[in-house]
Structures are given as C-alpha cells and as structure tokens.
Amino acid sequence: MFEFKKNKHLVGLDIGSRAIKAGELVDSKKGYVLKNFAMADIASGIIEDGVIQKHEDLADTIRNLFESYRFKNRNVAFSIGGYSVIVKKISVQSAPEDQLPGLISMEAKQYIPFDIQDVSIDFQVLGKSDTSQNQLNVLLVAAKNEVVNDYAQVVEMAGLTPCILDIDAFALQNAFEANYAPAEENIALIDVGASKTSLNIVRGSSSLFMRDVSQGCGQINQKIAGQVDCTLEEAEEIKLSGSSQKLPPEELDKIISSVVVNWCLEIRRALDFFYSSFPNDPVRKIILSGGGGHIQPFRETLALETSALVETINPFRNVIMEKNQFDPAYLEMISPQAAICMGLSMRRLDDK
C-alpha cells in the first residue's frame, strides 16, 4: 500500500506481537518457489497492543533472524493492522485521475476517527457505483503516521530497507487467493494472532467486510500464567505441550475452552453485523490463520456457532519446494502462522 523505495523482489516480513516471520518467494514459469522462510519468538513486552515498546530489542531480533537464516535480500514488504488502521469502502464524485487524491483526502475526513494530519492515506478505485454513474466506489485505507513510522524505523534499524507497507488483512487475502480457487460464495478469512483477531469476508477477489477484535492467543497464556503463577513464556510452553506438573490436561482444556468461546462470540457478532447489510448472503466457509488456527476446540466451536465449514489455511499449498530444502512436517505445523508473511512475500513494488 505505502511505498518507500523501489525494488522488484521483496522479502515478506510479518512482525507480530509474539513472533516475527520472514519469507522469500521467487517467481518461476511454474509458479512461486519458496527460497527461504524463518520464524523467531519475540519476548513479551516488546510489542503491546500493536505498539512497539522496545525498538532496539525488536530490531535486534529481526536482524538476528535475517543473519541466522542467511537472507541476502534486504528489501522487505511488511504490514500493520489493528485499530491504527482504517479500511472502508466509500463513494466519491467521479473526477479525472489526477484530481482523485485531493478529492478522496477531503472525503476521508468524515470516515477517519483521527486527525487527518496524523494519518497516511491510500486508496484503490473499485469502479463505478451501481447506483450512480457519477459516483466511484473507492477502497480507502488510512494508517496512523506514528505507527507507520515506528515500524519503518525498526525495519531500518535492523539493517533492512522498507519498500512496501501493506495491511495484515490484505496480505492474508493475497496468500489465500494464490493458494485456493476463487469462489463465488462468501468466505471469511480469520486470523487469530497473539493480541488481535482480524476478520475479512471476501467473495472472489473482492473484500466485502473487515473487522478487528482485541482478542487473541495471548489471553490463553495470561490465564495459564495467572492460574499456575508463571511467566508468559512458561505459559506458552505449557499451552504448546498440553500439560505440566502444575496444570493437568483437563484444567488446560477448561482454560482454552473458556477463551475460545469468547472468540466465537465476538466473531458471531461481527458476522451478524455483516448480515445486517447482506441478509441473504451467508458465509459458507471460514479459513483460519494465525496461532489460533492450531486450536482444535476453536475450530469445532466456531463451526457449530456459525454453521460454516471451518478449515485452517495452508499458504504453501501451491508453492514449489526445492527438494530437501525444507521439512514438510515443519511447514505444515507453522503454516497458519506463516500466512500473512507469505502474502507479503508475493508483493512487488509496482503492485497497487
């Protein structure tokens, strides 16, 4: 969305609040080839609620990841999301192309809950309005300058060149479209990260509805830590292992179930809001990504609550692997968390 410096081939860099992912795809005549992929955990407290608290620590983690896994390309596409980003479809008066930026900036003031001077604005013209030939449908994107500059600064501190800033939901949509056949039915792409859940309802290549919720896998860790009096890092280990001496499996199951029920409730509310505008257009399928995609009780409860088919995304589905370079079992295990990163790695600077 937001361009910094021109370059063709980019590394996708997904900076989450608990992990960073870097991936590199190369175009070939047969399709995308996976050149490199790596993940590294981020210590708690470095990023909180999407805001970078410890810039140098984050830059060190990114730098070490690129050096450890020998990424030679230093030009990256990265993304942001959450409440610092506004994505909205609006209608504006038809105008010559060179007049649209000024016109849309004027119109944007009524849709953005921030001072217009404090945001970066981009847009994509979707076509003429169905109701008026004198109106254009436009996808408006606005991001707080403070957040944009913070993430770009950290990327530069890590010795990298920020080339494209995307939006998490759009990057996820890129990964989905590259690996799954286009459908004429509504599909909800839901990414459950450590601190937020993003929902993007798409049909074909069009996004119909987006919403972010401040809930995520970190809630499970917090409940575990509170119950057994341990650090968040230790709680993450307990969650992944399935039990510990302090927390038997049945107690862990209760914690997870209590959290995912709330996730499903918020997702149900978002879908109900969508149905208020599209009452006869139900979501038939839900594709999960992020750490929440691994949680079986979440998948099962969500399917019951929404009456939709629920599955976990595989962003490597149509990607070519060089023989013996990557462990298929490892890629399958981390595939939900790699989705946004893979979507970013498909970006090129001449994209819009």
mmCIF file of C-alpha atoms in Angstrom:
data_model
loop_
_atom_site.group_PDB
_atom_site.id
_atom_site.type_symbol
_atom_site.label_atom_id
_atom_site.label_comp_id
_atom_site.label_asym_id
_atom_site.label_seq_id
_atom_site.Cartn_x
_atom_site.Cartn_y
_atom_site.Cartn_z
ATOM 1 C CA MET A 1 0.000 0.000 0.000
ATOM 2 C CA PHE A 2 2.534 2.620 1.111
ATOM 3 C CA GLU A 3 5.761 2.667 -0.901
ATOM 4 C CA PHE A 4 9.163 3.661 0.449
ATOM 5 C CA LYS A 5 11.800 2.650 -2.080
ATOM 6 C CA LYS A 6 11.694 0.938 -5.447
ATOM 7 C CA ASN A 7 12.715 -2.661 -5.869
ATOM 8 C CA LYS A 8 11.265 -5.719 -7.609
ATOM 9 C CA HIS A 9 11.930 -8.722 -5.437
ATOM 10 C CA LEU A 10 10.998 -8.431 -1.759
ATOM 11 C CA VAL A 11 11.146 -10.469 1.427
ATOM 12 C CA GLY A 12 7.853 -10.671 3.319
ATOM 13 C CA LEU A 13 8.305 -9.629 6.966
ATOM 14 C CA ASP A 14 5.398 -10.227 9.333
ATOM 15 C CA ILE A 15 6.043 -8.524 12.677
ATOM 16 C CA GLY A 16 3.584 -9.984 15.154
ATOM 17 C CA SER A 17 3.348 -9.158 18.827
ATOM 18 C CA ARG A 18 4.834 -12.527 19.879
ATOM 19 C CA ALA A 19 6.741 -13.728 16.789
ATOM 20 C CA ILE A 20 8.287 -12.472 13.583
ATOM 21 C CA LYS A 21 8.170 -14.378 10.305
ATOM 22 C CA ALA A 22 10.284 -13.782 7.207
ATOM 23 C CA GLY A 23 9.672 -15.471 3.873
ATOM 24 C CA GLU A 24 11.044 -15.173 0.356
ATOM 25 C CA LEU A 25 9.342 -16.389 -2.810
ATOM 26 C CA VAL A 26 10.815 -16.380 -6.298
ATOM 27 C CA ASP A 27 8.717 -16.287 -9.470
ATOM 28 C CA SER A 28 9.279 -19.064 -11.975
ATOM 29 C CA LYS A 29 7.495 -20.305 -15.073
ATOM 30 C CA LYS A 30 5.870 -22.994 -12.938
ATOM 31 C CA GLY A 31 4.821 -20.639 -10.148
ATOM 32 C CA TYR A 32 6.143 -19.398 -6.836
ATOM 33 C CA VAL A 33 9.240 -21.161 -5.452
ATOM 34 C CA LEU A 34 9.980 -20.960 -1.726
ATOM 35 C CA LYS A 35 13.523 -19.665 -1.378
ATOM 36 C CA ASN A 36 13.629 -19.079 2.374
ATOM 37 C CA PHE A 37 11.416 -18.993 5.455
ATOM 38 C CA ALA A 38 12.159 -18.424 9.134
ATOM 39 C CA MET A 39 10.457 -17.602 12.430
ATOM 40 C CA ALA A 40 11.640 -16.196 15.749
ATOM 41 C CA ASP A 41 9.817 -15.522 19.014
ATOM 42 C CA ILE A 42 9.559 -12.021 20.424
ATOM 43 C CA ALA A 43 9.921 -11.556 24.171
ATOM 44 C CA SER A 44 6.805 -10.320 25.959
ATOM 45 C CA GLY A 45 6.717 -6.569 26.420
ATOM 46 C CA ILE A 46 8.500 -5.663 23.164
ATOM 47 C CA ILE A 47 5.195 -5.055 21.370
ATOM 48 C CA GLU A 48 1.976 -4.404 23.295
ATOM 49 C CA ASP A 49 -1.402 -3.896 21.594
ATOM 50 C CA GLY A 50 0.335 -3.338 18.269
ATOM 51 C CA VAL A 51 2.580 -0.593 19.676
ATOM 52 C CA ILE A 52 6.352 -1.097 19.728
ATOM 53 C CA GLN A 53 7.662 -0.573 23.250
ATOM 54 C CA LYS A 54 11.305 -1.635 22.811
ATOM 55 C CA HIS A 55 12.573 -0.592 19.390
ATOM 56 C CA GLU A 56 16.178 -1.742 19.739
ATOM 57 C CA ASP A 57 15.203 -5.177 21.076
ATOM 58 C CA LEU A 58 12.806 -5.707 18.180
ATOM 59 C CA ALA A 59 15.384 -4.546 15.619
ATOM 60 C CA ASP A 60 17.961 -6.932 17.129
ATOM 61 C CA THR A 61 15.525 -9.852 16.856
ATOM 62 C CA ILE A 62 14.800 -9.085 13.199
ATOM 63 C CA ARG A 63 18.493 -8.587 12.388
ATOM 64 C CA ASN A 64 19.458 -11.869 14.055
ATOM 65 C CA LEU A 65 16.724 -13.732 12.166
ATOM 66 C CA PHE A 66 17.930 -12.460 8.784
ATOM 67 C CA GLU A 67 21.556 -13.233 9.620
ATOM 68 C CA SER A 68 20.895 -16.672 11.133
ATOM 69 C CA TYR A 69 18.865 -17.829 8.141
ATOM 70 C CA ARG A 70 21.082 -16.086 5.580
ATOM 71 C CA PHE A 71 18.565 -13.802 3.900
ATOM 72 C CA LYS A 72 20.658 -11.930 1.350
ATOM 73 C CA ASN A 73 17.812 -9.740 0.119
ATOM 74 C CA ARG A 74 17.418 -6.795 2.494
ATOM 75 C CA ASN A 75 14.394 -5.226 0.782
ATOM 76 C CA VAL A 76 11.167 -6.049 2.585
ATOM 77 C CA ALA A 77 7.405 -5.756 2.453
ATOM 78 C CA PHE A 78 5.825 -5.538 5.900
ATOM 79 C CA SER A 79 2.361 -4.891 7.279
ATOM 80 C CA ILE A 80 0.361 -3.445 10.152
ATOM 81 C CA GLY A 81 -3.176 -3.945 11.412
ATOM 82 C CA GLY A 82 -5.466 -3.368 14.361
ATOM 83 C CA TYR A 83 -7.064 -0.120 15.433
ATOM 84 C CA SER A 84 -4.275 2.025 13.990
ATOM 85 C CA VAL A 85 -5.616 1.151 10.523
ATOM 86 C CA ILE A 86 -8.944 2.138 8.961
ATOM 87 C CA VAL A 87 -10.208 0.309 5.868
ATOM 88 C CA LYS A 88 -13.521 1.453 4.426
ATOM 89 C CA LYS A 89 -15.393 1.448 1.127
ATOM 90 C CA ILE A 90 -16.666 4.892 0.220
ATOM 91 C CA SER A 91 -18.292 6.572 -2.772
ATOM 92 C CA VAL A 92 -16.920 9.792 -4.273
ATOM 93 C CA GLN A 93 -17.794 12.006 -7.186
ATOM 94 C CA SER A 94 -16.240 10.893 -10.483
ATOM 95 C CA ALA A 95 -13.213 13.016 -11.357
ATOM 96 C CA PRO A 96 -10.050 12.908 -13.502
ATOM 97 C CA GLU A 97 -7.382 10.604 -12.106
ATOM 98 C CA ASP A 98 -5.033 13.428 -11.115
ATOM 99 C CA GLN A 99 -7.773 15.067 -9.020
ATOM 100 C CA LEU A 100 -8.772 11.943 -7.108
ATOM 101 C CA PRO A 101 -6.112 12.078 -4.344
ATOM 102 C CA GLY A 102 -7.200 15.536 -3.215
ATOM 103 C CA LEU A 103 -10.895 14.698 -3.522
ATOM 104 C CA ILE A 104 -10.550 11.476 -1.548
ATOM 105 C CA SER A 105 -8.466 13.171 1.152
ATOM 106 C CA MET A 106 -11.287 15.674 1.626
ATOM 107 C CA GLU A 107 -13.916 12.933 1.771
ATOM 108 C CA ALA A 108 -11.805 10.810 4.118
ATOM 109 C CA LYS A 109 -12.149 13.283 6.991
ATOM 110 C CA GLN A 110 -15.686 12.124 7.764
ATOM 111 C CA TYR A 111 -14.672 8.443 7.942
ATOM 112 C CA ILE A 112 -11.422 8.605 9.929
ATOM 113 C CA PRO A 113 -11.603 8.948 13.731
ATOM 114 C CA PHE A 114 -8.140 10.527 13.855
ATOM 115 C CA ASP A 115 -6.832 13.956 12.935
ATOM 116 C CA ILE A 116 -6.352 13.842 9.157
ATOM 117 C CA GLN A 117 -2.864 15.318 9.630
ATOM 118 C CA ASP A 118 -1.885 12.288 11.721
ATOM 119 C CA VAL A 119 -2.583 9.610 9.102
ATOM 120 C CA SER A 120 -1.236 8.342 5.803
ATOM 121 C CA ILE A 121 -3.956 7.738 3.213
ATOM 122 C CA ASP A 122 -4.042 5.440 0.222
ATOM 123 C CA PHE A 123 -6.913 4.265 -1.964
ATOM 124 C CA GLN A 124 -7.937 1.899 -4.727
ATOM 125 C CA VAL A 125 -10.679 2.746 -7.226
ATOM 126 C CA LEU A 126 -13.028 -0.241 -7.427
ATOM 127 C CA GLY A 127 -15.165 1.011 -10.320
ATOM 128 C CA LYS A 128 -18.336 2.966 -10.945
ATOM 129 C CA SER A 129 -21.117 2.886 -8.390
ATOM 130 C CA ASP A 130 -24.038 0.560 -9.106
ATOM 131 C CA THR A 131 -26.467 3.269 -8.059
ATOM 132 C CA SER A 132 -24.971 6.326 -9.808
ATOM 133 C CA GLN A 133 -22.805 6.654 -12.902
ATOM 134 C CA ASN A 134 -21.432 9.920 -11.486
ATOM 135 C CA GLN A 135 -20.007 8.160 -8.429
ATOM 136 C CA LEU A 136 -16.953 5.952 -7.965
ATOM 137 C CA ASN A 137 -16.589 3.179 -5.405
ATOM 138 C CA VAL A 138 -13.248 3.544 -3.639
ATOM 139 C CA LEU A 139 -11.448 1.410 -1.063
ATOM 140 C CA LEU A 140 -9.987 3.880 1.434
ATOM 141 C CA VAL A 141 -7.054 2.906 3.654
ATOM 142 C CA ALA A 142 -5.696 5.134 6.401
ATOM 143 C CA ALA A 143 -2.932 4.339 8.886
ATOM 144 C CA LYS A 144 -1.645 6.412 11.796
ATOM 145 C CA ASN A 145 1.660 8.036 10.884
ATOM 146 C CA GLU A 146 3.086 7.287 14.315
ATOM 147 C CA VAL A 147 2.616 3.535 13.832
ATOM 148 C CA VAL A 148 3.797 3.590 10.203
ATOM 149 C CA ASN A 149 6.953 5.480 11.154
ATOM 150 C CA ASP A 150 7.621 3.268 14.202
ATOM 151 C CA TYR A 151 7.573 0.036 12.200
ATOM 152 C CA ALA A 152 9.529 1.520 9.286
ATOM 153 C CA GLN A 153 12.145 2.831 11.724
ATOM 154 C CA VAL A 154 12.609 -0.592 13.337
ATOM 155 C CA VAL A 155 12.975 -2.237 9.923
ATOM 156 C CA GLU A 156 15.694 0.274 9.059
ATOM 157 C CA MET A 157 17.370 -0.193 12.463
ATOM 158 C CA ALA A 158 17.597 -3.904 11.614
ATOM 159 C CA GLY A 159 19.625 -3.032 8.519
ATOM 160 C CA LEU A 160 16.751 -3.619 6.100
ATOM 161 C CA THR A 161 15.053 -1.407 3.521
ATOM 162 C CA PRO A 162 11.280 -0.952 3.936
ATOM 163 C CA CYS A 163 9.849 -0.991 0.417
ATOM 164 C CA ILE A 164 6.125 -1.661 0.832
ATOM 165 C CA LEU A 165 3.803 -1.297 3.795
ATOM 166 C CA ASP A 166 0.698 -3.443 3.445
ATOM 167 C CA ILE A 167 -2.281 -4.194 5.675
ATOM 168 C CA ASP A 168 -2.415 -7.554 7.507
ATOM 169 C CA ALA A 169 -5.842 -8.453 6.130
ATOM 170 C CA PHE A 170 -4.808 -7.717 2.530
ATOM 171 C CA ALA A 171 -1.628 -9.769 2.882
ATOM 172 C CA LEU A 172 -3.677 -12.692 4.193
ATOM 173 C CA GLN A 173 -6.064 -12.303 1.261
ATOM 174 C CA ASN A 174 -3.080 -12.432 -1.135
ATOM 175 C CA ALA A 175 -1.940 -15.726 0.386
ATOM 176 C CA PHE A 176 -5.441 -17.161 0.187
ATOM 177 C CA GLU A 177 -6.014 -16.157 -3.456
ATOM 178 C CA ALA A 178 -2.634 -17.587 -4.512
ATOM 179 C CA ASN A 179 -3.389 -20.990 -2.994
ATOM 180 C CA TYR A 180 -7.136 -21.517 -3.352
ATOM 181 C CA ALA A 181 -9.520 -21.411 -6.303
ATOM 182 C CA PRO A 182 -11.720 -18.291 -6.435
ATOM 183 C CA ALA A 183 -15.209 -18.907 -5.108
ATOM 184 C CA GLU A 184 -18.494 -17.160 -5.812
ATOM 185 C CA GLU A 185 -19.596 -17.756 -2.226
ATOM 186 C CA ASN A 186 -18.655 -15.665 0.792
ATOM 187 C CA ILE A 187 -15.544 -16.845 2.631
ATOM 188 C CA ALA A 188 -14.389 -15.419 5.958
ATOM 189 C CA LEU A 189 -10.629 -15.171 6.406
ATOM 190 C CA ILE A 190 -9.995 -15.045 10.154
ATOM 191 C CA ASP A 191 -6.512 -14.521 11.576
ATOM 192 C CA VAL A 192 -6.172 -15.131 15.312
ATOM 193 C CA GLY A 193 -2.838 -13.749 16.474
ATOM 194 C CA ALA A 194 -1.404 -13.201 19.932
ATOM 195 C CA SER A 195 -3.265 -9.976 20.707
ATOM 196 C CA LYS A 196 -5.839 -9.428 17.957
ATOM 197 C CA THR A 197 -8.250 -11.235 15.681
ATOM 198 C CA SER A 198 -8.856 -9.947 12.152
ATOM 199 C CA LEU A 199 -11.860 -10.876 10.027
ATOM 200 C CA ASN A 200 -12.045 -10.267 6.275
ATOM 201 C CA ILE A 201 -15.074 -11.529 4.333
ATOM 202 C CA VAL A 202 -14.263 -11.991 0.657
ATOM 203 C CA ARG A 203 -16.096 -13.116 -2.448
ATOM 204 C CA GLY A 204 -13.962 -13.801 -5.491
ATOM 205 C CA SER A 205 -11.198 -11.206 -5.313
ATOM 206 C CA SER A 206 -13.327 -8.571 -3.550
ATOM 207 C CA SER A 207 -13.306 -7.781 0.145
ATOM 208 C CA LEU A 208 -16.841 -7.159 1.433
ATOM 209 C CA PHE A 209 -16.294 -6.566 5.141
ATOM 210 C CA MET A 210 -13.425 -6.178 7.624
ATOM 211 C CA ARG A 211 -13.242 -6.029 11.387
ATOM 212 C CA ASP A 212 -10.528 -6.330 14.051
ATOM 213 C CA VAL A 213 -11.139 -7.531 17.606
ATOM 214 C CA SER A 214 -8.716 -7.106 20.531
ATOM 215 C CA GLN A 215 -8.652 -10.784 21.433
ATOM 216 C CA GLY A 216 -6.063 -13.432 20.712
ATOM 217 C CA CYS A 217 -3.953 -16.362 21.847
ATOM 218 C CA GLY A 218 -2.220 -14.232 24.449
ATOM 219 C CA GLN A 219 -5.411 -14.463 26.533
ATOM 220 C CA ILE A 220 -4.830 -18.188 26.970
ATOM 221 C CA ASN A 221 -1.265 -17.571 28.141
ATOM 222 C CA GLN A 222 -2.424 -14.906 30.581
ATOM 223 C CA LYS A 223 -4.991 -17.251 32.130
ATOM 224 C CA ILE A 224 -2.435 -20.047 32.422
ATOM 225 C CA ALA A 225 0.107 -17.692 34.000
ATOM 226 C CA GLY A 226 -2.476 -16.422 36.458
ATOM 227 C CA GLN A 227 -3.517 -19.909 37.492
ATOM 228 C CA VAL A 228 -0.090 -21.506 37.946
ATOM 229 C CA ASP A 229 1.906 -18.351 38.783
ATOM 230 C CA CYS A 230 4.431 -18.491 35.943
ATOM 231 C CA THR A 231 5.802 -16.191 33.245
ATOM 232 C CA LEU A 232 4.025 -15.717 29.922
ATOM 233 C CA GLU A 233 6.860 -17.562 28.180
ATOM 234 C CA GLU A 234 6.381 -20.531 30.525
ATOM 235 C CA ALA A 235 2.639 -20.349 29.944
ATOM 236 C CA GLU A 236 3.232 -20.564 26.191
ATOM 237 C CA GLU A 237 5.272 -23.735 26.726
ATOM 238 C CA ILE A 238 2.507 -25.246 28.842
ATOM 239 C CA LYS A 239 -0.077 -24.399 26.170
ATOM 240 C CA LEU A 240 2.001 -25.967 23.403
ATOM 241 C CA SER A 241 2.945 -29.079 25.405
ATOM 242 C CA GLY A 242 -0.631 -29.699 26.549
ATOM 243 C CA SER A 243 0.103 -30.029 30.266
ATOM 244 C CA SER A 244 2.590 -29.566 33.094
ATOM 245 C CA GLN A 245 3.093 -30.680 36.669
ATOM 246 C CA LYS A 246 1.278 -27.543 37.811
ATOM 247 C CA LEU A 247 -1.577 -27.748 35.298
ATOM 248 C CA PRO A 248 -3.143 -31.096 34.343
ATOM 249 C CA PRO A 249 -4.573 -31.504 30.819
ATOM 250 C CA GLU A 250 -8.210 -31.223 31.927
ATOM 251 C CA GLU A 251 -7.550 -27.845 33.587
ATOM 252 C CA LEU A 252 -5.739 -26.592 30.495
ATOM 253 C CA ASP A 253 -8.692 -27.704 28.365
ATOM 254 C CA LYS A 254 -11.036 -25.674 30.579
ATOM 255 C CA ILE A 255 -8.894 -22.566 30.156
ATOM 256 C CA ILE A 256 -8.716 -22.932 26.389
ATOM 257 C CA SER A 257 -12.444 -23.624 26.099
ATOM 258 C CA SER A 258 -13.358 -20.544 28.146
ATOM 259 C CA VAL A 259 -11.235 -18.314 25.916
ATOM 260 C CA VAL A 260 -12.309 -19.719 22.537
ATOM 261 C CA VAL A 261 -15.978 -19.403 23.490
ATOM 262 C CA ASN A 262 -15.402 -15.635 23.794
ATOM 263 C CA TRP A 263 -13.595 -15.588 20.445
ATOM 264 C CA CYS A 264 -16.538 -17.301 18.794
ATOM 265 C CA LEU A 265 -18.970 -14.884 20.423
ATOM 266 C CA GLU A 266 -17.099 -11.866 19.016
ATOM 267 C CA ILE A 267 -16.832 -13.459 15.573
ATOM 268 C CA ARG A 268 -20.554 -14.263 15.664
ATOM 269 C CA ARG A 269 -21.287 -10.608 16.490
ATOM 270 C CA ALA A 270 -19.137 -9.444 13.573
ATOM 271 C CA LEU A 271 -20.913 -11.840 11.220
ATOM 272 C CA ASP A 272 -24.312 -10.638 12.462
ATOM 273 C CA PHE A 273 -23.257 -7.079 11.664
ATOM 274 C CA PHE A 274 -22.248 -8.223 8.165
ATOM 275 C CA TYR A 275 -25.602 -9.976 7.724
ATOM 276 C CA SER A 276 -27.416 -6.746 8.560
ATOM 277 C CA SER A 277 -26.138 -5.457 5.190
ATOM 278 C CA PHE A 278 -26.125 -8.822 3.381
ATOM 279 C CA PRO A 279 -29.075 -10.704 4.949
ATOM 280 C CA ASN A 280 -29.389 -13.299 2.185
ATOM 281 C CA ASP A 281 -25.678 -13.846 1.598
ATOM 282 C CA PRO A 282 -24.341 -16.217 4.285
ATOM 283 C CA VAL A 283 -20.715 -17.137 4.918
ATOM 284 C CA ARG A 284 -20.349 -20.774 3.883
ATOM 285 C CA LYS A 285 -16.689 -21.285 4.696
ATOM 286 C CA ILE A 286 -14.208 -19.929 7.232
ATOM 287 C CA ILE A 287 -10.444 -20.121 6.692
ATOM 288 C CA LEU A 288 -8.379 -19.732 9.859
ATOM 289 C CA SER A 289 -4.808 -18.493 10.170
ATOM 290 C CA GLY A 290 -2.504 -17.348 12.963
ATOM 291 C CA GLY A 291 -1.770 -19.255 16.156
ATOM 292 C CA GLY A 292 -5.499 -19.789 16.728
ATOM 293 C CA GLY A 293 -5.651 -21.947 13.609
ATOM 294 C CA HIS A 294 -3.939 -24.726 15.568
ATOM 295 C CA ILE A 295 -6.579 -24.914 18.307
ATOM 296 C CA GLN A 296 -8.999 -27.746 17.611
ATOM 297 C CA PRO A 297 -11.673 -26.730 20.183
ATOM 298 C CA PHE A 298 -11.779 -23.318 18.500
ATOM 299 C CA ARG A 299 -12.331 -24.822 15.068
ATOM 300 C CA GLU A 300 -15.056 -27.128 16.353
ATOM 301 C CA THR A 301 -16.893 -24.461 18.371
ATOM 302 C CA LEU A 302 -16.683 -21.929 15.552
ATOM 303 C CA ALA A 303 -18.168 -24.409 13.073
ATOM 304 C CA LEU A 304 -21.113 -25.008 15.421
ATOM 305 C CA GLU A 305 -21.653 -21.315 16.147
ATOM 306 C CA THR A 306 -21.544 -20.192 12.526
ATOM 307 C CA SER A 307 -22.921 -23.250 10.663
ATOM 308 C CA ALA A 308 -19.954 -22.899 8.309
ATOM 309 C CA LEU A 309 -17.210 -25.221 7.151
ATOM 310 C CA VAL A 310 -14.049 -24.301 9.087
ATOM 311 C CA GLU A 311 -10.549 -25.180 7.936
ATOM 312 C CA THR A 312 -7.009 -23.955 8.500
ATOM 313 C CA ILE A 313 -5.115 -22.183 5.732
ATOM 314 C CA ASN A 314 -2.088 -23.664 4.009
ATOM 315 C CA PRO A 315 -0.139 -20.783 2.420
ATOM 316 C CA PHE A 316 2.354 -23.277 0.940
ATOM 317 C CA ARG A 317 -0.342 -25.243 -0.893
ATOM 318 C CA ASN A 318 0.592 -24.043 -4.397
ATOM 319 C CA VAL A 319 4.194 -23.114 -3.594
ATOM 320 C CA ILE A 320 7.012 -25.141 -5.148
ATOM 321 C CA MET A 321 9.599 -26.506 -2.716
ATOM 322 C CA GLU A 322 13.148 -27.286 -3.717
ATOM 323 C CA LYS A 323 13.887 -30.892 -2.812
ATOM 324 C CA ASN A 324 15.215 -31.452 0.732
ATOM 325 C CA GLN A 325 15.472 -27.712 1.440
ATOM 326 C CA PHE A 326 12.513 -27.562 3.822
ATOM 327 C CA ASP A 327 10.982 -30.051 6.224
ATOM 328 C CA PRO A 328 7.381 -30.646 5.045
ATOM 329 C CA ALA A 329 6.276 -31.557 8.579
ATOM 330 C CA TYR A 330 7.648 -28.262 9.918
ATOM 331 C CA LEU A 331 5.961 -26.197 7.186
ATOM 332 C CA GLU A 332 2.671 -27.953 7.857
ATOM 333 C CA MET A 333 2.975 -27.222 11.565
ATOM 334 C CA ILE A 334 3.676 -23.492 11.157
ATOM 335 C CA SER A 335 1.558 -22.898 8.047
ATOM 336 C CA PRO A 336 -1.269 -20.978 9.817
ATOM 337 C CA GLN A 337 1.253 -18.550 11.325
ATOM 338 C CA ALA A 338 3.070 -18.123 8.001
ATOM 339 C CA ALA A 339 0.051 -16.930 6.002
ATOM 340 C CA ILE A 340 0.487 -13.158 6.331
ATOM 341 C CA CYS A 341 4.235 -13.449 5.749
ATOM 342 C CA MET A 342 3.676 -15.472 2.567
ATOM 343 C CA GLY A 343 1.120 -12.958 1.338
ATOM 344 C CA LEU A 344 3.638 -10.170 1.872
ATOM 345 C CA SER A 345 6.364 -12.078 0.023
ATOM 346 C CA MET A 346 4.157 -12.086 -3.085
ATOM 347 C CA ARG A 347 4.178 -8.294 -3.253
ATOM 348 C CA ARG A 348 6.140 -6.340 -5.829
ATOM 349 C CA LEU A 349 6.708 -2.613 -5.753
ATOM 350 C CA ASP A 350 4.740 -1.980 -8.936
ATOM 351 C CA ASP A 351 1.651 -3.529 -7.302
ATOM 352 C CA LYS A 352 -1.214 -1.257 -6.337
#
